């Protein structure tokens, strides 16, 4: 097998074991291959062996590589996992199937307005600044319920889940548990948490998707 096939098979098998260990049904956790900073040459081998869900951080970078790749490989589901500026909303909705980084009312309104304009409706997640870190994007955990309610009731923007990035250097488990509890409280089915270094803990805490980059593509 190619390096890409071996890496992908290893990650998928590890996810499957973690699902079984946690009493989860097989296939409960989706693998989002984080392809940010990697070009089409690096991404194609993963597409060729069947991976179809990918995550990108920047709208402009994704615009430069994914239209051609999608033409070549149908069925791709593309997630925006980086911060979204209001002036990039139109481009983002034209390209992405899932936007994981709704984190403020102004952005939620802009996304809702663009959905009404273009008729294309990606799934939307609210990004929670689960560690309350000043340098990170995301809504404060204590304000998450209010934002989700605003999206649902005023903007008619259906929110399907929550996303977080726990603080680096700390045990991620308490933060993952907090996000899962918040999602349950809000009756949200999708929980996007866990990256290359902590996705097993995230699955144990209830993640429905994990965002894995370096373990697949290698160091950036």
Backbone as numpy.savetxt, mean C-alpha at the origin, in Angstrom:
# Nx Ny Nz CAx CAy CAz Cx Cy Cz
15.65 -21.62 -11.90 14.81 -20.43 -11.90 15.69 -19.17 -11.90
15.13 -18.07 -12.41 15.83 -16.81 -12.37 15.90 -16.30 -10.93
16.79 -15.33 -10.70 16.88 -14.72 -9.36 15.54 -14.15 -8.94
14.85 -13.47 -9.88 13.54 -12.89 -9.56 12.55 -13.97 -9.13
12.51 -15.07 -9.87 11.59 -16.15 -9.55 11.90 -16.76 -8.18
13.19 -16.93 -7.89 13.59 -17.51 -6.60 13.21 -16.58 -5.45
13.49 -15.29 -5.60 13.16 -14.34 -4.54 11.65 -14.27 -4.32
10.92 -14.20 -5.42 9.46 -14.12 -5.32 8.89 -15.38 -4.68
9.37 -16.53 -5.10 8.88 -17.79 -4.53 9.18 -17.86 -3.04
10.36 -17.39 -2.64 10.73 -17.42 -1.22 9.81 -16.52 -0.40
9.56 -15.30 -0.88 8.70 -14.38 -0.13 7.28 -14.92 -0.07
6.78 -15.44 -1.18 5.42 -15.98 -1.18 5.30 -17.17 -0.23
6.30 -18.03 -0.21 6.26 -19.18 0.69 6.32 -18.74 2.15
7.11 -17.71 2.42 7.21 -17.18 3.78 5.89 -16.58 4.22
5.23 -15.86 3.32 3.91 -15.29 3.63 2.92 -16.42 3.90
2.96 -17.46 3.08 2.03 -18.58 3.26 2.22 -19.26 4.62
3.48 -19.42 5.03 3.75 -20.02 6.35 3.24 -19.12 7.46
3.44 -17.82 7.31 2.97 -16.88 8.33 1.45 -16.87 8.41
0.78 -16.99 7.27 -0.68 -17.09 7.28 -1.10 -18.33 8.06
-0.48 -19.47 7.76 -0.83 -20.72 8.43 -0.54 -20.64 9.93
0.62 -20.08 10.28 0.99 -19.97 11.70 0.01 -19.09 12.46
-0.55 -18.10 11.79 -1.47 -17.19 12.45 -2.92 -17.60 12.33
-3.17 -18.78 11.76 -4.54 -19.24 11.61 -5.31 -18.48 10.56
-4.59 -17.84 9.64 -5.23 -17.09 8.56 -5.52 -18.02 7.39
-6.51 -17.69 6.59 -6.78 -18.50 5.40 -5.69 -18.25 4.36
-5.43 -19.24 3.54 -4.42 -19.10 2.50 -4.84 -18.01 1.51
-3.91 -17.13 1.21 -4.20 -16.03 0.29 -4.78 -14.81 0.96
-4.82 -14.79 2.30 -5.39 -13.65 3.02 -4.54 -12.40 2.89
-3.25 -12.59 2.62 -2.30 -11.46 2.59 -1.79 -11.26 1.17
-1.95 -10.05 0.69 -1.47 -9.70 -0.65 -0.04 -9.16 -0.57
0.78 -9.56 -1.53 2.16 -9.07 -1.61 2.22 -7.90 -2.59
2.57 -6.73 -2.07 2.81 -5.55 -2.90 4.32 -5.43 -3.10
4.76 -5.66 -4.33 6.19 -5.56 -4.65 6.54 -4.10 -4.85
7.38 -3.56 -3.98 7.69 -2.13 -4.02 8.81 -1.89 -5.03
8.40 -1.33 -6.16 9.32 -1.16 -7.29 9.84 0.26 -7.42
9.62 1.09 -6.42 10.10 2.47 -6.48 11.62 2.48 -6.68
12.08 3.42 -7.48 13.49 3.64 -7.86 14.03 2.58 -8.81
13.25 1.56 -9.12 13.70 0.51 -10.04 13.07 0.72 -11.41
13.86 0.51 -12.45 13.37 0.73 -13.81 12.73 -0.53 -14.38
12.24 -0.40 -15.61 11.55 -1.50 -16.25 12.39 -2.74 -16.39
13.69 -2.57 -16.58 14.58 -3.72 -16.72 14.57 -4.56 -15.44
14.53 -3.90 -14.29 14.51 -4.61 -13.01 13.13 -5.20 -12.70
12.09 -4.53 -13.17 10.72 -4.95 -12.84 10.24 -6.10 -13.72
10.63 -6.09 -14.98 10.11 -7.08 -15.94 10.27 -8.54 -15.48
11.42 -8.92 -14.91 11.54 -10.32 -14.50 10.47 -10.76 -13.50
10.03 -9.86 -12.64 8.98 -10.20 -11.68 7.62 -10.30 -12.37
7.39 -9.43 -13.34 6.17 -9.54 -14.13 6.15 -10.84 -14.92
7.30 -11.22 -15.44 7.39 -12.43 -16.26 7.09 -13.70 -15.47
7.33 -13.67 -14.16 7.05 -14.85 -13.34 5.75 -14.71 -12.54
4.93 -13.73 -12.92 3.57 -13.71 -12.41 3.20 -12.68 -11.37
4.14 -11.90 -10.85 3.77 -10.88 -9.88 2.99 -9.76 -10.60
1.87 -9.36 -10.02 1.04 -8.35 -10.67 0.69 -7.16 -9.77
1.06 -7.19 -8.51 0.74 -6.08 -7.60 2.03 -5.37 -7.23
2.09 -4.07 -7.52 3.32 -3.30 -7.31 3.00 -1.99 -6.61
4.00 -1.46 -5.89 3.85 -0.20 -5.19 4.90 0.80 -5.64
4.47 2.04 -5.82 5.35 3.13 -6.21 5.16 4.31 -5.27
6.26 5.06 -5.06 6.21 6.20 -4.15 5.85 7.52 -4.81
6.25 7.66 -6.07 6.12 8.97 -6.74 5.30 8.84 -8.02
4.36 9.76 -8.18 3.50 9.75 -9.35 4.31 9.92 -10.63
5.22 10.88 -10.63 5.97 11.18 -11.85 6.86 10.01 -12.26
7.50 9.37 -11.29 8.35 8.22 -11.60 7.51 7.08 -12.18
6.35 6.84 -11.59 5.49 5.76 -12.07 4.99 6.05 -13.49
4.69 7.31 -13.79 4.22 7.68 -15.13 5.27 7.37 -16.19
6.54 7.41 -15.79 7.60 7.21 -16.75 7.85 5.76 -17.12
7.33 4.81 -16.34 7.66 3.41 -16.63 6.45 2.49 -16.72
5.36 2.79 -16.03 4.28 1.80 -15.93 3.35 1.74 -17.13
3.07 2.82 -17.87 2.20 2.66 -19.05 2.74 1.61 -20.03
4.03 1.63 -20.30 4.62 0.64 -21.21 4.57 -0.76 -20.61
4.90 -0.88 -19.32 4.89 -2.19 -18.68 3.47 -2.77 -18.63
2.50 -1.93 -18.38 1.11 -2.40 -18.30 0.61 -2.86 -19.68
1.06 -2.17 -20.72 0.69 -2.60 -22.07 1.25 -3.99 -22.37
2.45 -4.21 -21.85 3.14 -5.48 -22.10 2.61 -6.61 -21.20
2.21 -6.24 -19.98 1.77 -7.24 -18.99 0.41 -6.82 -18.43
-0.69 -7.33 -18.99 -2.02 -6.96 -18.50 -2.25 -7.45 -17.07
-3.20 -6.80 -16.41 -3.64 -7.26 -15.09 -2.86 -6.71 -13.92
-2.02 -5.70 -14.15 -1.25 -5.11 -13.05 -2.16 -4.28 -12.15
-1.96 -4.40 -10.84 -2.61 -3.53 -9.86 -1.53 -2.65 -9.24
-1.64 -1.35 -9.44 -0.59 -0.42 -9.01 -1.05 0.39 -7.81
-0.22 0.36 -6.74 -0.51 1.07 -5.50 0.38 2.29 -5.37
-0.21 3.43 -5.02 0.58 4.59 -4.62 0.80 4.50 -3.12
2.07 4.37 -2.71 2.37 4.18 -1.29 3.20 5.34 -0.74
3.40 6.37 -1.56 4.12 7.56 -1.11 3.18 8.74 -1.00
3.64 9.84 -0.41 2.78 11.02 -0.22 2.25 11.54 -1.55
1.01 12.00 -1.52 0.36 12.54 -2.72 0.08 14.02 -2.52
0.60 14.83 -3.43 0.31 16.26 -3.42 -1.00 16.50 -4.17
-1.74 17.50 -3.73 -3.04 17.77 -4.34 -2.93 18.05 -5.84
-1.83 18.68 -6.26 -1.69 19.01 -7.69 -1.31 17.80 -8.55
-1.10 16.65 -7.92 -0.79 15.41 -8.66 -1.97 14.43 -8.65
-3.09 14.85 -8.11 -4.22 13.94 -7.94 -4.73 13.44 -9.29
-4.85 14.33 -10.28 -5.38 13.90 -11.58 -4.50 12.83 -12.21
-3.20 13.06 -12.20 -2.27 12.06 -12.74 -2.33 10.76 -11.95
-2.44 10.88 -10.63 -2.45 9.69 -9.78 -3.68 8.83 -10.07
-4.84 9.44 -10.20 -6.05 8.66 -10.44 -6.07 8.04 -11.83
-5.36 8.64 -12.76 -5.30 8.07 -14.10 -4.42 6.82 -14.13
-3.52 6.69 -13.16 -2.51 5.64 -13.20 -2.69 4.56 -12.15
-3.05 4.94 -10.93 -3.04 4.00 -9.81 -4.40 3.37 -9.57
-4.38 2.13 -9.13 -5.59 1.39 -8.79 -5.91 1.48 -7.30
-4.90 1.75 -6.50 -5.05 1.88 -5.06 -4.21 3.07 -4.60
-4.81 3.96 -3.83 -4.08 5.08 -3.23 -4.08 4.86 -1.73
-2.89 4.59 -1.19 -2.80 4.20 0.22 -2.49 5.36 1.16
-2.42 6.59 0.65 -1.85 7.68 1.44 -2.76 8.89 1.59
-4.07 8.65 1.70 -4.97 9.75 2.07 -4.71 10.09 3.53
-4.36 11.36 3.79 -3.98 11.69 5.17 -4.44 13.06 5.65
-5.28 13.73 4.85 -5.76 15.05 5.26 -7.03 15.39 4.48
-7.90 16.23 5.05 -9.16 16.54 4.39 -8.99 17.17 3.01
-8.03 18.07 2.84 -7.84 18.72 1.54 -7.55 17.69 0.45
-6.71 16.73 0.75 -6.37 15.70 -0.23 -7.57 14.80 -0.49
-8.29 14.43 0.56 -9.47 13.59 0.40 -10.50 14.26 -0.51
-10.71 15.55 -0.31 -11.66 16.28 -1.16 -11.18 16.31 -2.61
-9.88 16.54 -2.82 -9.34 16.59 -4.18 -9.51 15.25 -4.88
-9.26 14.16 -4.16 -9.43 12.82 -4.75 -10.90 12.56 -5.06
-11.78 12.91 -4.14 -13.22 12.72 -4.37 -13.70 13.52 -5.57
-13.23 14.75 -5.68 -13.63 15.60 -6.82 -13.14 15.01 -8.14
-11.92 14.48 -8.15 -11.37 13.92 -9.38 -12.09 12.62 -9.76
-12.48 11.84 -8.77 -13.27 10.63 -9.05 -14.58 11.01 -9.75
-15.23 12.05 -9.24 -16.46 12.52 -9.87 -16.21 13.00 -11.30
-15.08 13.66 -11.52 -14.78 14.20 -12.84 -14.46 13.11 -13.86
-13.60 12.15 -13.44 -13.09 11.18 -14.41 -13.84 9.85 -14.40
-14.58 9.57 -13.33 -15.34 8.33 -13.27 -14.52 7.11 -12.91
-13.24 7.29 -12.66 -12.38 6.17 -12.29 -12.20 6.18 -10.78
-12.45 5.06 -10.12 -12.44 5.05 -8.66 -11.45 4.03 -8.12
-10.25 4.47 -7.77 -9.31 3.56 -7.11 -9.75 3.29 -5.68
-9.30 2.17 -5.14 -9.49 1.94 -3.71 -8.61 2.95 -2.94
-9.13 3.43 -1.83 -8.41 4.44 -1.06 -8.22 3.98 0.38
-7.00 4.16 0.89 -6.68 3.87 2.28 -6.23 5.16 2.95
-6.48 5.26 4.23 -5.98 6.39 5.02 -4.64 5.99 5.64
-3.64 6.85 5.44 -2.34 6.62 6.06 -2.34 7.20 7.46
-2.00 6.37 8.43 -1.98 6.78 9.83 -0.53 6.94 10.29
-0.22 8.08 10.87 1.11 8.31 11.45 1.12 7.63 12.82
1.29 6.31 12.78 1.02 5.49 13.94 1.97 5.77 15.11
3.18 6.26 14.79 4.14 6.59 15.84 4.17 8.06 16.20
3.25 8.83 15.60 3.18 10.29 15.84 4.54 10.95 15.63
5.17 10.62 14.51 6.50 11.16 14.20 6.35 12.44 13.36
7.02 13.49 13.81 6.87 14.78 13.16 7.30 14.81 11.72
8.27 13.98 11.34 8.80 14.01 9.98 8.02 13.13 9.01
7.03 12.39 9.50 6.32 11.44 8.66 4.95 11.94 8.26
4.53 11.53 7.06 3.18 11.80 6.62 2.21 10.91 7.38
0.93 11.24 7.28 -0.09 10.42 7.93 -0.89 11.23 8.93
-2.12 10.80 9.15 -3.00 11.44 10.13 -2.70 10.88 11.52
-2.82 11.71 12.54 -2.65 11.24 13.91 -3.68 10.15 14.22
-3.28 9.12 14.95 -4.24 8.06 15.27 -5.54 8.58 15.89
-5.42 9.60 16.74 -6.61 10.12 17.41 -7.54 10.88 16.47
-7.04 11.26 15.29 -7.85 12.00 14.33 -8.32 11.13 13.16
-7.95 9.85 13.20 -8.25 8.97 12.08 -9.75 8.75 11.91
-10.45 8.51 13.00 -11.89 8.27 12.91 -12.59 9.47 12.29
-12.21 10.67 12.70 -12.84 11.88 12.15 -12.58 12.01 10.66
-11.35 11.69 10.22 -11.04 11.78 8.79 -11.83 10.74 7.99
-11.87 9.51 8.49 -12.63 8.47 7.79 -14.10 8.85 7.71
-14.67 9.35 8.79 -16.07 9.78 8.78 -16.30 10.91 7.78
-15.38 11.87 7.73 -15.49 12.98 6.78 -15.46 12.46 5.34
-14.55 11.54 5.08 -14.45 10.96 3.73 -15.76 10.27 3.35
-16.28 9.51 4.26 -17.50 8.74 3.97 -18.73 9.63 3.84
-18.91 10.55 4.77 -20.17 11.26 4.89 -20.22 12.54 4.06
-19.11 13.30 4.04 -19.14 14.59 3.33 -18.61 14.47 1.91
-17.51 13.73 1.73 -16.90 13.65 0.40 -17.39 12.45 -0.41
-18.11 11.53 0.25 -18.57 10.30 -0.41 -17.40 9.56 -1.06
-16.30 9.56 -0.32 -15.09 8.87 -0.76 -14.99 7.57 0.03
-15.23 6.43 -0.61 -15.18 5.18 0.14 -13.75 4.84 0.54
-13.54 4.68 1.82 -12.23 4.29 2.35 -12.27 2.79 2.64
-11.32 2.05 2.07 -11.36 0.60 2.22 -10.41 0.09 3.30
-9.50 0.94 3.80 -8.57 0.45 4.81 -7.65 1.50 5.35
-6.67 1.04 6.12 -5.67 1.89 6.75 -4.27 1.40 6.39
-3.32 2.31 6.39 -1.92 1.99 6.12 -1.05 2.69 7.15
0.09 2.07 7.50 1.03 2.74 8.39 2.45 2.28 8.12
3.40 3.09 8.62 4.82 2.76 8.65 5.26 3.00 10.09
5.59 1.96 10.84 5.94 2.16 12.25 7.31 2.84 12.38
7.59 3.41 13.53 8.88 4.07 13.73 10.05 3.12 13.56
11.09 3.58 12.88 12.29 2.77 12.70 12.99 2.57 14.03
13.54 1.40 14.24 14.34 1.12 15.43 13.55 0.71 16.65
12.23 0.68 16.54 11.40 0.25 17.67 10.68 -1.05 17.29
10.24 -1.78 18.30 9.45 -2.98 18.06 8.18 -2.57 17.31
7.96 -3.10 16.10 6.78 -2.66 15.34 5.47 -3.25 15.83
5.53 -4.32 16.62 4.31 -5.06 16.96 3.26 -4.19 17.66
3.60 -3.39 18.68 2.55 -2.57 19.30 1.88 -1.61 18.31
2.65 -1.11 17.36 2.10 -0.18 16.38 1.20 -0.93 15.39
1.61 -2.12 14.98 0.78 -2.93 14.10 -0.53 -3.31 14.80
-0.45 -3.67 16.06 -1.66 -4.03 16.79 -2.60 -2.84 16.92
-2.02 -1.66 17.11 -2.84 -0.45 17.23 -3.57 -0.17 15.92
-2.87 -0.31 14.80 -3.50 -0.05 13.51 -4.61 -1.07 13.24
-4.34 -2.33 13.54 -5.35 -3.37 13.32 -6.59 -3.12 14.18
-6.39 -2.69 15.40 -7.53 -2.40 16.29 -8.33 -1.22 15.76
-7.62 -0.21 15.24 -8.30 0.96 14.69 -9.10 0.59 13.44
-8.52 -0.26 12.59 -9.25 -0.71 11.40 -10.50 -1.50 11.78
-10.39 -2.35 12.80 -11.55 -3.12 13.25 -12.64 -2.19 13.79
-12.21 -1.20 14.57 -13.17 -0.25 15.14 -13.93 0.49 14.05
-13.26 0.77 12.94 -13.86 1.52 11.84 -14.48 0.62 10.78
-14.46 -0.69 11.02 -15.02 -1.67 10.08 -14.37 -1.56 8.70
-13.04 -1.45 8.71 -12.28 -1.35 7.47 -11.55 -2.67 7.23
-11.71 -3.21 6.04 -11.22 -4.56 5.76 -9.74 -4.62 5.44
-9.18 -3.56 4.83 -7.80 -3.60 4.38 -6.85 -2.99 5.41
-5.76 -3.70 5.67 -4.74 -3.23 6.61 -3.39 -3.40 5.93
-2.82 -2.29 5.47 -1.54 -2.31 4.77 -0.44 -1.95 5.75
0.36 -2.95 6.12 1.45 -2.70 7.06 2.47 -3.82 6.93
3.71 -3.47 7.21 4.79 -4.44 7.11 5.59 -4.26 5.85
6.94 -4.23 6.02 7.85 -4.10 4.89 8.88 -5.21 4.98
9.96 -5.12 4.21 10.90 -6.24 4.11 11.40 -6.72 5.47
11.61 -5.80 6.41 12.19 -6.18 7.69 11.21 -6.63 8.75
9.91 -6.40 8.52 8.95 -6.70 9.60 7.61 -7.24 9.09
7.58 -7.75 7.86 6.28 -8.17 7.32 5.73 -9.41 8.02
6.59 -10.25 8.59 6.08 -11.42 9.32 5.33 -11.00 10.57
5.88 -10.02 11.29 5.18 -9.50 12.48 3.86 -8.85 12.07
3.87 -8.15 10.93 2.66 -7.49 10.46 1.57 -8.50 10.16
1.94 -9.61 9.50 0.95 -10.64 9.19 0.38 -11.23 10.48
1.24 -11.46 11.46 0.77 -12.00 12.74 -0.21 -11.06 13.43
-0.08 -9.76 13.14 -0.96 -8.76 13.76 -2.19 -8.46 12.92
-2.32 -9.09 11.75 -3.55 -8.92 10.97 -3.42 -8.20 9.65
-2.21 -7.95 9.16 -2.05 -7.28 7.86 -2.77 -8.05 6.77
-3.40 -7.31 5.86 -3.98 -7.93 4.66 -3.12 -7.68 3.43
-2.17 -6.75 3.53 -1.17 -6.59 2.48 0.14 -6.13 3.10
1.23 -6.60 2.51 2.57 -6.22 2.98 3.32 -5.63 1.79
4.17 -4.63 2.08 4.87 -3.89 1.04 6.36 -4.27 1.09
6.78 -5.12 0.17 8.13 -5.67 0.21 8.93 -5.17 -0.98
10.05 -4.50 -0.70 10.89 -3.98 -1.76 12.26 -4.62 -1.80
13.10 -4.30 -0.81 14.50 -4.72 -0.86 14.65 -6.24 -0.82
13.75 -6.95 -0.15 13.84 -8.41 -0.10 13.58 -9.04 -1.46
12.94 -8.30 -2.35 12.70 -8.76 -3.71 13.72 -8.22 -4.69
13.90 -6.90 -4.68 14.71 -6.23 -5.68 16.16 -6.05 -5.27
16.46 -6.27 -3.99 17.81 -6.02 -3.50 17.94 -4.56 -3.07
19.11 -4.19 -2.55 19.33 -2.82 -2.06 19.18 -1.81 -3.21
18.68 -0.63 -2.85 18.54 0.44 -3.85 19.86 1.17 -4.02
